[in-house]
Tab-separated table of C-alpha atoms in Angstrom:
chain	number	residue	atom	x	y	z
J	71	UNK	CA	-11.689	2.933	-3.083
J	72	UNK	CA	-14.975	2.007	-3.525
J	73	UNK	CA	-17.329	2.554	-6.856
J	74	UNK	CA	-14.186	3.565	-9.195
J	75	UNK	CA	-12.623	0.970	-11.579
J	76	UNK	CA	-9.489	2.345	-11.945
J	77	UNK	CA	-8.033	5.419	-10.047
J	78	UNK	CA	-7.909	8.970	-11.464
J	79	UNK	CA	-4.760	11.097	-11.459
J	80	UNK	CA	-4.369	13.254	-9.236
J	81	UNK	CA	-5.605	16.920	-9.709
J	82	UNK	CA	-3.232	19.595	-7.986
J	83	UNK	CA	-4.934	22.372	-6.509
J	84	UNK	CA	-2.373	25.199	-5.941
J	85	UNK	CA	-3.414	27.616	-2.993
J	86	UNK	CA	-0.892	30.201	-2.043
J	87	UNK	CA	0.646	28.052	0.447
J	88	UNK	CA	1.260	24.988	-1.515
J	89	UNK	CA	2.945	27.599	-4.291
J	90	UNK	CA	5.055	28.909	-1.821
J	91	UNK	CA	6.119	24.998	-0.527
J	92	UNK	CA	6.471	24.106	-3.858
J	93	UNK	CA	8.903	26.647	-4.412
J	94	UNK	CA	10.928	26.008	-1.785
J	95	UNK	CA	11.235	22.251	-2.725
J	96	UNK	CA	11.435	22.190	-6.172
J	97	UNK	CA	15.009	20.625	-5.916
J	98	UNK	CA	13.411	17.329	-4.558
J	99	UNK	CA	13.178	14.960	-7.344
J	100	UNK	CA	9.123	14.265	-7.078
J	101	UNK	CA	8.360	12.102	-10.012
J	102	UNK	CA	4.548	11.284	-11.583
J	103	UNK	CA	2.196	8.043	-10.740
J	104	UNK	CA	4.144	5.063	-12.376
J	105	UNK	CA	2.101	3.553	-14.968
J	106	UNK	CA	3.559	0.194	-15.334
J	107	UNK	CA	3.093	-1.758	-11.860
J	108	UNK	CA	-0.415	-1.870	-9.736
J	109	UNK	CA	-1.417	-2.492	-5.817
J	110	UNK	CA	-4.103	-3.373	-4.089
J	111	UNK	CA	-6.747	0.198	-3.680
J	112	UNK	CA	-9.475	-1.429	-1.975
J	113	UNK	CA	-8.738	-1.923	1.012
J	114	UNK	CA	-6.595	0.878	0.300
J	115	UNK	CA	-2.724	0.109	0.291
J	116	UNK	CA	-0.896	2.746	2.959
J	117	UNK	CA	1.142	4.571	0.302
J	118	UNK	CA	-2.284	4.384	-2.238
J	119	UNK	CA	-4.467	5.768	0.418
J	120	UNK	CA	-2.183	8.878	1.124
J	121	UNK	CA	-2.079	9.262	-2.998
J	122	UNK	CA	-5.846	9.055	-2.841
J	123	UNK	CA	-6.611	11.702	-0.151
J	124	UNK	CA	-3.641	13.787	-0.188
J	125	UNK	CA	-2.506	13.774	-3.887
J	126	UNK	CA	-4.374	16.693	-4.822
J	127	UNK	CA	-3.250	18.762	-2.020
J	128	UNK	CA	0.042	17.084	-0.252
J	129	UNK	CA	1.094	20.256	1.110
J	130	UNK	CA	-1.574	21.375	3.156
J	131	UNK	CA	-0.417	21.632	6.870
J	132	UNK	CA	-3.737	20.258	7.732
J	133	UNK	CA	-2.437	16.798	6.883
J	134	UNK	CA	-0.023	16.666	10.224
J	135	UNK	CA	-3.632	16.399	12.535
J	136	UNK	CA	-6.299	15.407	10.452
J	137	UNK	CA	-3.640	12.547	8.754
J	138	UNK	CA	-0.533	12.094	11.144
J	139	UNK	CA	0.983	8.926	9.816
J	140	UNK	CA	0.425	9.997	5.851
J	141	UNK	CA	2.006	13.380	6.693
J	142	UNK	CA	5.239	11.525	7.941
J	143	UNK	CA	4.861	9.093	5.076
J	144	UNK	CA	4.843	12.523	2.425
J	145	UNK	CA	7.504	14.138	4.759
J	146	UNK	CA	10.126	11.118	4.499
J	147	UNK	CA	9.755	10.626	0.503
J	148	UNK	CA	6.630	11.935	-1.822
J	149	UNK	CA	7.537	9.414	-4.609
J	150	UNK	CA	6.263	6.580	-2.153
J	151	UNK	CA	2.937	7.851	-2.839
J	152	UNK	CA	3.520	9.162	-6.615
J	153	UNK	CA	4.870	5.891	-7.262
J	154	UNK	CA	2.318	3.906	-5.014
J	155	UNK	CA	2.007	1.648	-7.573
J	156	UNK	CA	6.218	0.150	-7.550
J	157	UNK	CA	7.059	-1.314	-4.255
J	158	UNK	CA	8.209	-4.948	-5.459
J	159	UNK	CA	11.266	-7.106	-5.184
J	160	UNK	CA	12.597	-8.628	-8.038
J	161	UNK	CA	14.646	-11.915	-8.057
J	162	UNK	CA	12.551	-13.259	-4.782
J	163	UNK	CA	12.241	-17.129	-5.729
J	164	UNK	CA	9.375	-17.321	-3.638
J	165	UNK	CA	11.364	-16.903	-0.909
J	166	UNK	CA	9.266	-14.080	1.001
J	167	UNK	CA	10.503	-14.390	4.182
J	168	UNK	CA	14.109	-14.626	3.356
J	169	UNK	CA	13.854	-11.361	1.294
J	170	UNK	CA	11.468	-9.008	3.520
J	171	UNK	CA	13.292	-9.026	7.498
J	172	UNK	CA	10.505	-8.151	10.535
J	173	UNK	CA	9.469	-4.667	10.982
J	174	UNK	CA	9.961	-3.984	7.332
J	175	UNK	CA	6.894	-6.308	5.663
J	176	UNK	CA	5.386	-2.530	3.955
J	177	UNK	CA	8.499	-1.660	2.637
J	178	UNK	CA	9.000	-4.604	0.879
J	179	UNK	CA	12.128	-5.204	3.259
J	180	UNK	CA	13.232	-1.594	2.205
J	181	UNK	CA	13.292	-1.899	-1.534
J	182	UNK	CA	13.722	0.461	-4.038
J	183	UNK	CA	16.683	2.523	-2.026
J	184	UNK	CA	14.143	2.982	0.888
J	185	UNK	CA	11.585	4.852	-0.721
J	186	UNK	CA	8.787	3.040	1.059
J	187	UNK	CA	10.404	3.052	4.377
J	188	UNK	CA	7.712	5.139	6.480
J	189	UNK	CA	5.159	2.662	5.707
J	190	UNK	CA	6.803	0.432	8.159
J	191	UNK	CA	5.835	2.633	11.354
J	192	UNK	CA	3.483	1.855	13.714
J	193	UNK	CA	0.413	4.323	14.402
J	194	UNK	CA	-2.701	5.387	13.759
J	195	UNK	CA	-2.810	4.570	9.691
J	196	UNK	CA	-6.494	5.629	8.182
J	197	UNK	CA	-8.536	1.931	8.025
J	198	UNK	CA	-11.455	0.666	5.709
J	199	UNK	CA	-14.407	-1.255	7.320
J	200	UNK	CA	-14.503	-4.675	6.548
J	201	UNK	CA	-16.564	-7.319	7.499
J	202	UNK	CA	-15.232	-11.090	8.375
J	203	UNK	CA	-15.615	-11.483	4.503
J	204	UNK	CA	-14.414	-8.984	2.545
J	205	UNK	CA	-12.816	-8.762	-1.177
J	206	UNK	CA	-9.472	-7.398	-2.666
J	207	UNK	CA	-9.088	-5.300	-5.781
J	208	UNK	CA	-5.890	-5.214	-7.569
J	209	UNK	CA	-5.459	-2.141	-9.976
J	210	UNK	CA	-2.565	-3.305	-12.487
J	211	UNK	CA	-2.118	-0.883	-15.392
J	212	UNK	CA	0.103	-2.870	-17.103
J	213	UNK	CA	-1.641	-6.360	-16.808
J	214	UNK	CA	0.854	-8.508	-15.662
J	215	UNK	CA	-1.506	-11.270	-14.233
J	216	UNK	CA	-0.430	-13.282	-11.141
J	217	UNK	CA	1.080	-16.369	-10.179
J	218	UNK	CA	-0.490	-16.087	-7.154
J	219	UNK	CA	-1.625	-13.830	-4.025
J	220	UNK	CA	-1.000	-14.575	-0.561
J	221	UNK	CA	-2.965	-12.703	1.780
J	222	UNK	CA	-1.959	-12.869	5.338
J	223	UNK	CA	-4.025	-10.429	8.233
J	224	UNK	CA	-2.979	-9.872	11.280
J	225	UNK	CA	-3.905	-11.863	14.586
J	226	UNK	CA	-6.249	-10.905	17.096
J	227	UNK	CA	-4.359	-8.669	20.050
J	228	UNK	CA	-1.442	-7.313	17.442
J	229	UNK	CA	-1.188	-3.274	18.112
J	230	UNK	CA	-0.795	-1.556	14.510
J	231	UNK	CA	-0.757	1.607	16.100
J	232	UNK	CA	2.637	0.313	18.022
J	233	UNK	CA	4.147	-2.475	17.377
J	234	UNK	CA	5.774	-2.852	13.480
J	235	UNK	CA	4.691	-5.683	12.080
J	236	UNK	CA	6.626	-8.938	11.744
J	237	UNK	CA	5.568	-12.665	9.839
J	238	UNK	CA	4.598	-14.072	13.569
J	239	UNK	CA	1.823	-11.054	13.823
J	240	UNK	CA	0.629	-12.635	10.861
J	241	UNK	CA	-2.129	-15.687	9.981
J	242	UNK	CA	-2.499	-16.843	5.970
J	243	UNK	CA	-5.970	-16.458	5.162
J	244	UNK	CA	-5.802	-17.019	1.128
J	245	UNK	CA	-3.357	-18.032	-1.144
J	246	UNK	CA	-5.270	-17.895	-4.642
J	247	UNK	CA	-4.116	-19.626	-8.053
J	248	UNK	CA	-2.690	-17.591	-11.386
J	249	UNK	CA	-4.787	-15.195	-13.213
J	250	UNK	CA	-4.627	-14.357	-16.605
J	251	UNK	CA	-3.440	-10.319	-17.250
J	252	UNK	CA	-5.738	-8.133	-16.714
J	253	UNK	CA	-5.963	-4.344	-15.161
J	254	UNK	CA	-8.247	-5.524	-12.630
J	255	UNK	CA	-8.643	-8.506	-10.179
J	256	UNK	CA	-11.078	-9.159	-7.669
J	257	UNK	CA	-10.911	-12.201	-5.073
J	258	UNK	CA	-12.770	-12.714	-2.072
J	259	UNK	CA	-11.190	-13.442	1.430
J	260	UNK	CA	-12.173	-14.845	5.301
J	261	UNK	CA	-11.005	-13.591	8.219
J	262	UNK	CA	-13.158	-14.364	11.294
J	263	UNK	CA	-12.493	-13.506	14.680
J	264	UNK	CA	-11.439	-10.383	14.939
J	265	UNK	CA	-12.166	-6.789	15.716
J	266	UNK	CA	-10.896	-3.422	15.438
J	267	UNK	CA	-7.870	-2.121	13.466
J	268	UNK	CA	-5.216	-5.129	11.413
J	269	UNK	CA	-3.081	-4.711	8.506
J	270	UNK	CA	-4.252	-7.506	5.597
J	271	UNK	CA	-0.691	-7.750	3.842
J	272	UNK	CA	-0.586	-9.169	0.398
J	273	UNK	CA	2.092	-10.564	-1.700
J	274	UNK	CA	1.448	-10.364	-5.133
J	275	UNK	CA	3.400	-12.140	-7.236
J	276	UNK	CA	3.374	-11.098	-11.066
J	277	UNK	CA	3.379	-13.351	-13.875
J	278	UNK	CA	5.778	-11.587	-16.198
J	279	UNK	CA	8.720	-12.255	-14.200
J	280	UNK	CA	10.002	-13.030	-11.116
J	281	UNK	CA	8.255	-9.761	-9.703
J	282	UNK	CA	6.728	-9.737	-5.869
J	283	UNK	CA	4.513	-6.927	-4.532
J	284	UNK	CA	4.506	-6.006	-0.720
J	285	UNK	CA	1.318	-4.290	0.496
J	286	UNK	CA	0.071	-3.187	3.806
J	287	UNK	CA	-3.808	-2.287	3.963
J	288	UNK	CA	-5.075	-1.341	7.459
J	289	UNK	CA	-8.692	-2.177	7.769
J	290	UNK	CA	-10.959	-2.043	10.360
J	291	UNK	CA	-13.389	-5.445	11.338
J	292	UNK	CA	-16.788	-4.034	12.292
């Protein structure tokens, strides 16, 4: 999300269709943005994209062609996106790959009861253009500050669109210091030699506790 500090929540627009959906699943226990965690929103985190463009209106039909893989995303659990900002693991002990198995990196290794768990398939996700250089902007209400960020990107000939993603599809491009709280960092990364779509996943770890963020952002090098 470029141009915006800090993302806007979401306005609703209610056309006779979505009143009649939201009728009929009213039982479904839809809850609003969280307002204590963050993610990363440019390039766009999967769940934070589908928050982004479909927030406003996540009942249009028109989502199934014009957005396949945030449709299924919306259709398997809406609080992945209303919460986009609360897939972590506490309790990690830096021990990443112990705690998040292949094939479920954007879930966070299915946290949270498996609220994230359609951001694990494969397919045609929605991609920001990036260059070979390229930055990453957290958005952290709350202002926990980091220990660190890893930032890993996927290796030239990975398939996003159909193969799920597992730690061997991955190369570490940046692994930053602490930063003091604050609602927004910034940090620049490198990732030459490649084109086309790849997932940059970042682990965030927070400074206020043994807290570990798992985010998928599919990009696209130009």
């Amino acid at each position: 999300m470029r141009g915006h500090a800090h993302p806007p929540i979401p306005r609703r627009v209610l056309t006779p269709f979505t009143l009649l959906a939201a009728a009929a699943l009213a039982v479904l226990p839809w809850a609003s943005p969280a307002s204590a965690h963050g993610s990363i929103i440019d390039p766009a985190s999967r769940n934070y994209g589908c928050w982004e463009r479909w927030g406003d209106d996540h009942l249009n039909p028109d989502m199934a062609q014009e957005d396949p893989m945030c449709w299924q995303a919306w259709q398997d659990d809406p609080n992945a996106m209303w919460n986009w900002n609360g897939l972590y693991r506490n309790n990690v002990d830096d021990d990443h790959r112990g705690a998040v198995p292949d094939g479920q990196l954007c879930s966070g290794g299915q946290t949270e009861g498996g609220r994230y768990n359609a951001l694990d398939e494969p397919g045609a996700w929605k991609t920001t253009d990036v260059g070979s250089d390229f930055s990453l902007h957290l958005y952290d209400q709350a202002s926990h500050g980091a220990d660190y960020f890893q930032v890993y990107v996927t290796e030239q000939g990975y398939d996003p669109k159909t193969e799920p993603l597992t730690w061997d599809d991955l190369e570490l491009v940046r692994e930053t210091g602490s930063y003091d709280p604050a609602q927004d960092i910034t940090f620049d990364v490198s990732a030459p030699g490649r084109t086309g779509h790849h997932v940059v996943f970042t682990i965030w770890k927070a400074s206020h506790m043994d807290q570990n963020y798992y985010i998928c952002s599919d990009v696209n090098f130009t």
